[in-house]
PDB file of C-alpha atoms in Angstrom:
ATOM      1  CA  UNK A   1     291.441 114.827 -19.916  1.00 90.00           C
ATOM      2  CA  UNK A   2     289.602 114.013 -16.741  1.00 96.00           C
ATOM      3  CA  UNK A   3     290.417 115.737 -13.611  1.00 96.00           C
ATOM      4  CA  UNK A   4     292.100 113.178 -11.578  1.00 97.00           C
ATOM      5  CA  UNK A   5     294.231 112.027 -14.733  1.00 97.00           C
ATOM      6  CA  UNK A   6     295.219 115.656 -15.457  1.00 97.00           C
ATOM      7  CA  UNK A   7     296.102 115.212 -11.223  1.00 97.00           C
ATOM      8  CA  UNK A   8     298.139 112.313 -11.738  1.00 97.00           C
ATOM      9  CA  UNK A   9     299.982 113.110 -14.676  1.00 97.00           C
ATOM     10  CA  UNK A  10     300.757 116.837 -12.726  1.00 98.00           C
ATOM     11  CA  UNK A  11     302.400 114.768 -10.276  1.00 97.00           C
ATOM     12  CA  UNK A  12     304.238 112.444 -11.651  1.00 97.00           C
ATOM     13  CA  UNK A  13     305.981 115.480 -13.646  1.00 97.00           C
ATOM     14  CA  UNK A  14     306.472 117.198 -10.417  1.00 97.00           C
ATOM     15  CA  UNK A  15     307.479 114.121  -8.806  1.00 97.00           C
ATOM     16  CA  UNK A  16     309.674 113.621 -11.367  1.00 96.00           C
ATOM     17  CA  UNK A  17     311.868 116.760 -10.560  1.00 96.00           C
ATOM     18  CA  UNK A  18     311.062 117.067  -6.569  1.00 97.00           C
ATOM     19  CA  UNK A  19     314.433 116.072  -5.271  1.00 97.00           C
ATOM     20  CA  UNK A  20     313.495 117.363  -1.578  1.00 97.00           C
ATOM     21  CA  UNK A  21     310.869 115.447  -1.248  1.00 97.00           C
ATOM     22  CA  UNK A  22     312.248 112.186  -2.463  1.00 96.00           C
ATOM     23  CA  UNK A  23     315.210 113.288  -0.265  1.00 96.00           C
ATOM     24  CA  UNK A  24     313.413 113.294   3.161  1.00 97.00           C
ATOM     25  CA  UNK A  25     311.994 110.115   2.309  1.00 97.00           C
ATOM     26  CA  UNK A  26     308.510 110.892   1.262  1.00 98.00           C
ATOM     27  CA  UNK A  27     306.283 108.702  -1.084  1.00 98.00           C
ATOM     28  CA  UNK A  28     303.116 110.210  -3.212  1.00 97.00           C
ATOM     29  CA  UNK A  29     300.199 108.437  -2.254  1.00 98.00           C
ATOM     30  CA  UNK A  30     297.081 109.166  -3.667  1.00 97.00           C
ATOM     31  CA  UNK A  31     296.555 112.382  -6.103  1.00 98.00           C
ATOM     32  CA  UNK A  32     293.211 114.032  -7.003  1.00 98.00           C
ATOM     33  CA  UNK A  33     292.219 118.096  -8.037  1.00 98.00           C
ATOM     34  CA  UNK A  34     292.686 120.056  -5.617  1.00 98.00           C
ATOM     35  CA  UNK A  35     294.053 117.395  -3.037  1.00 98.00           C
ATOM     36  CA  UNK A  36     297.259 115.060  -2.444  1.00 98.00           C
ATOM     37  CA  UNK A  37     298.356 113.249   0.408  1.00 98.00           C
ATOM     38  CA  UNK A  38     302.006 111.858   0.692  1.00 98.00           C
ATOM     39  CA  UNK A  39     303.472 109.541   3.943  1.00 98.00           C
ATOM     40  CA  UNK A  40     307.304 109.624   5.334  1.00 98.00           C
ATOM     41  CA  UNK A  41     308.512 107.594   7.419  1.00 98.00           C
ATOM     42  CA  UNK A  42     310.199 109.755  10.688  1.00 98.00           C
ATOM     43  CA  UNK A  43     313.447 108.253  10.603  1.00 98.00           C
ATOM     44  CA  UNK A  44     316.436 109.105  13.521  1.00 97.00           C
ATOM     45  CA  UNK A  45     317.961 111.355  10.773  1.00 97.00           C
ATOM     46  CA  UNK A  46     314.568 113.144  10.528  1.00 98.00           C
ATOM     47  CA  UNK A  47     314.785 114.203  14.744  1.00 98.00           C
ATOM     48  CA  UNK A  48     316.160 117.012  16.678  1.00 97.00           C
ATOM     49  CA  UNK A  49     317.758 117.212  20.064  1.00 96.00           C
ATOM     50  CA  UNK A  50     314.842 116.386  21.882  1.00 96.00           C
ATOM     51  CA  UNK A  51     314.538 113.179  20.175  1.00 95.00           C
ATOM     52  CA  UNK A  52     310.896 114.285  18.380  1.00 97.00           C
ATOM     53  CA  UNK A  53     310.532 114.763  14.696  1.00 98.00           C
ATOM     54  CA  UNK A  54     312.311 118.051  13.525  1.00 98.00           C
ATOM     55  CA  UNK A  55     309.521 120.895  13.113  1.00 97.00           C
ATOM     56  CA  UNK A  56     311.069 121.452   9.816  1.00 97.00           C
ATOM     57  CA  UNK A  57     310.421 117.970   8.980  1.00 98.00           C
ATOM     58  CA  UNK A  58     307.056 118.150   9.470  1.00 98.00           C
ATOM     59  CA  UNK A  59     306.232 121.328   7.589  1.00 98.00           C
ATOM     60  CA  UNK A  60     308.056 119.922   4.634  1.00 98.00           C
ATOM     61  CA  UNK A  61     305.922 117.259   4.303  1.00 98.00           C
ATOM     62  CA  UNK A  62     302.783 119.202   4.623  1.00 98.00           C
ATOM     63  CA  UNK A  63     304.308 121.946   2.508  1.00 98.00           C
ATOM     64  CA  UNK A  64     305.131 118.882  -0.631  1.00 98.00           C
ATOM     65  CA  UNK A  65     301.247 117.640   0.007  1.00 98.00           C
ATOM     66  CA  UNK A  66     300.099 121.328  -0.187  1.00 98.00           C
ATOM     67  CA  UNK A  67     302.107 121.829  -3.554  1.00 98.00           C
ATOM     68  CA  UNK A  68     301.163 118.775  -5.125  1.00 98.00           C
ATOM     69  CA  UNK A  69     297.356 119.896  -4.318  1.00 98.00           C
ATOM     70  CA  UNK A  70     297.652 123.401  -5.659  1.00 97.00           C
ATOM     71  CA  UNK A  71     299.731 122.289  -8.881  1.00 98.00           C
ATOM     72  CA  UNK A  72     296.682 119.441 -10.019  1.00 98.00           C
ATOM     73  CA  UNK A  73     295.322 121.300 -12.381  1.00 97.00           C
ATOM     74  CA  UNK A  74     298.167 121.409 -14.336  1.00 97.00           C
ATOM     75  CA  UNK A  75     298.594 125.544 -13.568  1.00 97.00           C
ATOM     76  CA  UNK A  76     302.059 125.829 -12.304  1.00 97.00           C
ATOM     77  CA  UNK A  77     301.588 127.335  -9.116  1.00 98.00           C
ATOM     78  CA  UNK A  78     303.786 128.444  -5.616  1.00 98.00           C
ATOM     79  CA  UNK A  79     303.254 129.315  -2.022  1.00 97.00           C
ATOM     80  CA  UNK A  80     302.358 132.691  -1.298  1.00 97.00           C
ATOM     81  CA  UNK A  81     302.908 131.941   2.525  1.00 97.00           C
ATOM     82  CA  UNK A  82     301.739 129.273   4.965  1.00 98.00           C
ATOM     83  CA  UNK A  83     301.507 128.505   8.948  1.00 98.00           C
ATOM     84  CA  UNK A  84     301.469 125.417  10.995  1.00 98.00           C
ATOM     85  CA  UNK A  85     300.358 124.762  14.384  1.00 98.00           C
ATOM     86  CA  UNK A  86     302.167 121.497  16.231  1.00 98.00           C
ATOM     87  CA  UNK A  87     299.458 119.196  17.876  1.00 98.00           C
ATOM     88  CA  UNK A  88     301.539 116.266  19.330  1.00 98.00           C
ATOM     89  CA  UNK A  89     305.051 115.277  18.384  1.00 98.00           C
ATOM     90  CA  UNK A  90     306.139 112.720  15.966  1.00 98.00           C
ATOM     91  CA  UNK A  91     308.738 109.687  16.620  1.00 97.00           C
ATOM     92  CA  UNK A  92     310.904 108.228  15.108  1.00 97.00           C
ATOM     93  CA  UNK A  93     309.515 104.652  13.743  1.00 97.00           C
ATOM     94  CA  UNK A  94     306.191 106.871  13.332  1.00 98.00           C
ATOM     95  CA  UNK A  95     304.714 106.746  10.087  1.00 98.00           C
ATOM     96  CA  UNK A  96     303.282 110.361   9.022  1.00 98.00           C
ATOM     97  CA  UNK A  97     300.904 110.675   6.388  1.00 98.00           C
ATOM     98  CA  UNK A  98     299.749 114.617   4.759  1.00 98.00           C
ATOM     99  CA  UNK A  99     296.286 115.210   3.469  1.00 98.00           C
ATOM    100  CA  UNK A 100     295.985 117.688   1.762  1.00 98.00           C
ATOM    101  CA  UNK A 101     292.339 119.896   0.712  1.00 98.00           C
ATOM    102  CA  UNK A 102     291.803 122.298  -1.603  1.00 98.00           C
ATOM    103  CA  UNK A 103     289.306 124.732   0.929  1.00 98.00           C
ATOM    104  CA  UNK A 104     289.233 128.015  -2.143  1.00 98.00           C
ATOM    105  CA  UNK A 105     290.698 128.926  -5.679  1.00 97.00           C
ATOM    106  CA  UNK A 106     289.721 132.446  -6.721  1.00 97.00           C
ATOM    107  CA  UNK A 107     291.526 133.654  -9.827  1.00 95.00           C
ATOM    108  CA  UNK A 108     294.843 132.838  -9.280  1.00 96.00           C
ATOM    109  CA  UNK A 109     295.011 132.642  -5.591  1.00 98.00           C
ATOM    110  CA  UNK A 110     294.180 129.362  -3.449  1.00 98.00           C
ATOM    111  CA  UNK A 111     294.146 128.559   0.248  1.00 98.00           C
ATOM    112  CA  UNK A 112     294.798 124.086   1.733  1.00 98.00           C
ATOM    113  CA  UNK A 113     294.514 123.114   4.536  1.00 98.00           C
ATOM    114  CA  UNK A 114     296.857 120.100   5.342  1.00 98.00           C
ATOM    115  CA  UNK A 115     296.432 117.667   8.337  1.00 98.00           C
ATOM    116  CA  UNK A 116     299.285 115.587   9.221  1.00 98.00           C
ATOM    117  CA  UNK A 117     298.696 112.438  11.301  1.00 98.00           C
ATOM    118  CA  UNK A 118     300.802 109.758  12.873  1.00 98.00           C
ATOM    119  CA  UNK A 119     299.804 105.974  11.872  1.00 98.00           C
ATOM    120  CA  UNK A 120     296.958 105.341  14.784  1.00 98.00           C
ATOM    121  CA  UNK A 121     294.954 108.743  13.350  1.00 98.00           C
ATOM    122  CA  UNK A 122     296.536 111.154  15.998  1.00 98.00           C
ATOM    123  CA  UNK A 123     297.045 114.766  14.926  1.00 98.00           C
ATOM    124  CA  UNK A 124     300.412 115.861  14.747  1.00 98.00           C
ATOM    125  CA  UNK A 125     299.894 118.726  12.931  1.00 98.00           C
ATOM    126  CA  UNK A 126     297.393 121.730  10.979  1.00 98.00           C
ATOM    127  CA  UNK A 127     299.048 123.821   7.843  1.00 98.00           C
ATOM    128  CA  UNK A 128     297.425 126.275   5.905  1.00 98.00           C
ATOM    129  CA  UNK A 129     298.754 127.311   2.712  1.00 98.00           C
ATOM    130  CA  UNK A 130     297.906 130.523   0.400  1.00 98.00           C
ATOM    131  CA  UNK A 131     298.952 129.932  -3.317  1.00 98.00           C
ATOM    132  CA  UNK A 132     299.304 131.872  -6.296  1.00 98.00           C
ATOM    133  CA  UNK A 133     299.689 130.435  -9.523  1.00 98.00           C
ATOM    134  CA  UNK A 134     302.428 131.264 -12.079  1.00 97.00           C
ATOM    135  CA  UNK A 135     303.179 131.457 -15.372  1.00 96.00           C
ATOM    136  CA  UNK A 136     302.836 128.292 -17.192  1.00 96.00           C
ATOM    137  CA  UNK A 137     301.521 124.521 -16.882  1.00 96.00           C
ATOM    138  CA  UNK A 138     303.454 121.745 -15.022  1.00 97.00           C
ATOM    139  CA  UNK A 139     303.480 119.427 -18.230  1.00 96.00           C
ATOM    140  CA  UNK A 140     302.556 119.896 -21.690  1.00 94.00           C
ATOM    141  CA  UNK A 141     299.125 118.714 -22.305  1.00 90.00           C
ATOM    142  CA  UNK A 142     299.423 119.247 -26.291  1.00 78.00           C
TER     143      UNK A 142
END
């Protein structure tokens, strides 16, 4: 199996089963090894009392584009811990979209980065996630 289809078929298995992500409102856009990069849509449901998008809101999506990035090669894996540093805030009506790069995978440890960005291209946000793979794949490839 090529890379990208062993990618694609990891996500749509995780997809499959990710009912916080489809939850929040997030769609899968584009899949690859070692990267992902899903969109949502910041909603009024999705801000706090300030009337930005909820902190929280925007890790999760960077934290779903960081999993789906770490779990493409079909090695189940989890965070081992992350950070995120808040550029500019998000709206709601604004459409934010999570790129996720794989930047190291040593043994069973990985670092992503994940840049989150509004619809005109402005930075909302940097993650950086640590992983550590797991027993067992994300789908069964016999």
């Amino acid at each position: 199996m090529k890379p990208k289809e062993r990618a694609q078929k990891a996500a749509a298995a995780m997809w499959g089963r990710d009912n916080a992500s489809q939850w929040a409102g997030m769609e899968l856009i584009e899949m690859d090894e070692g990267a992902a990069t899903l969109a949502l849509q910041v909603a009024d449901h999705h801000c706090n009392g300030h009337g930005i998008c909820h902190g929280g809101v925007t890790f999760m999506l960077a934290d779903s584009a960081f999993a789906f990035a770490c779990n493409s090669r079909n090695q189940s894996t989890v965070a081992q811990h992350n950070v995120i540093s808040y550029v500019a805030p998000a709206r709601s009506g604004d459409l934010l979209t999570a790129r996720a790069t794989e930047l190291s995978l040593t043994g069973r440890s990985g670092i992503y980065d994940v840049t989150v960005t509004n619809q005109t291209g402005q930075k909302i946000a940097e993650f950086r996630g640590f992983s550590r793979a797991v027993k067992g794949p994300v789908f069964d490839e016999t």
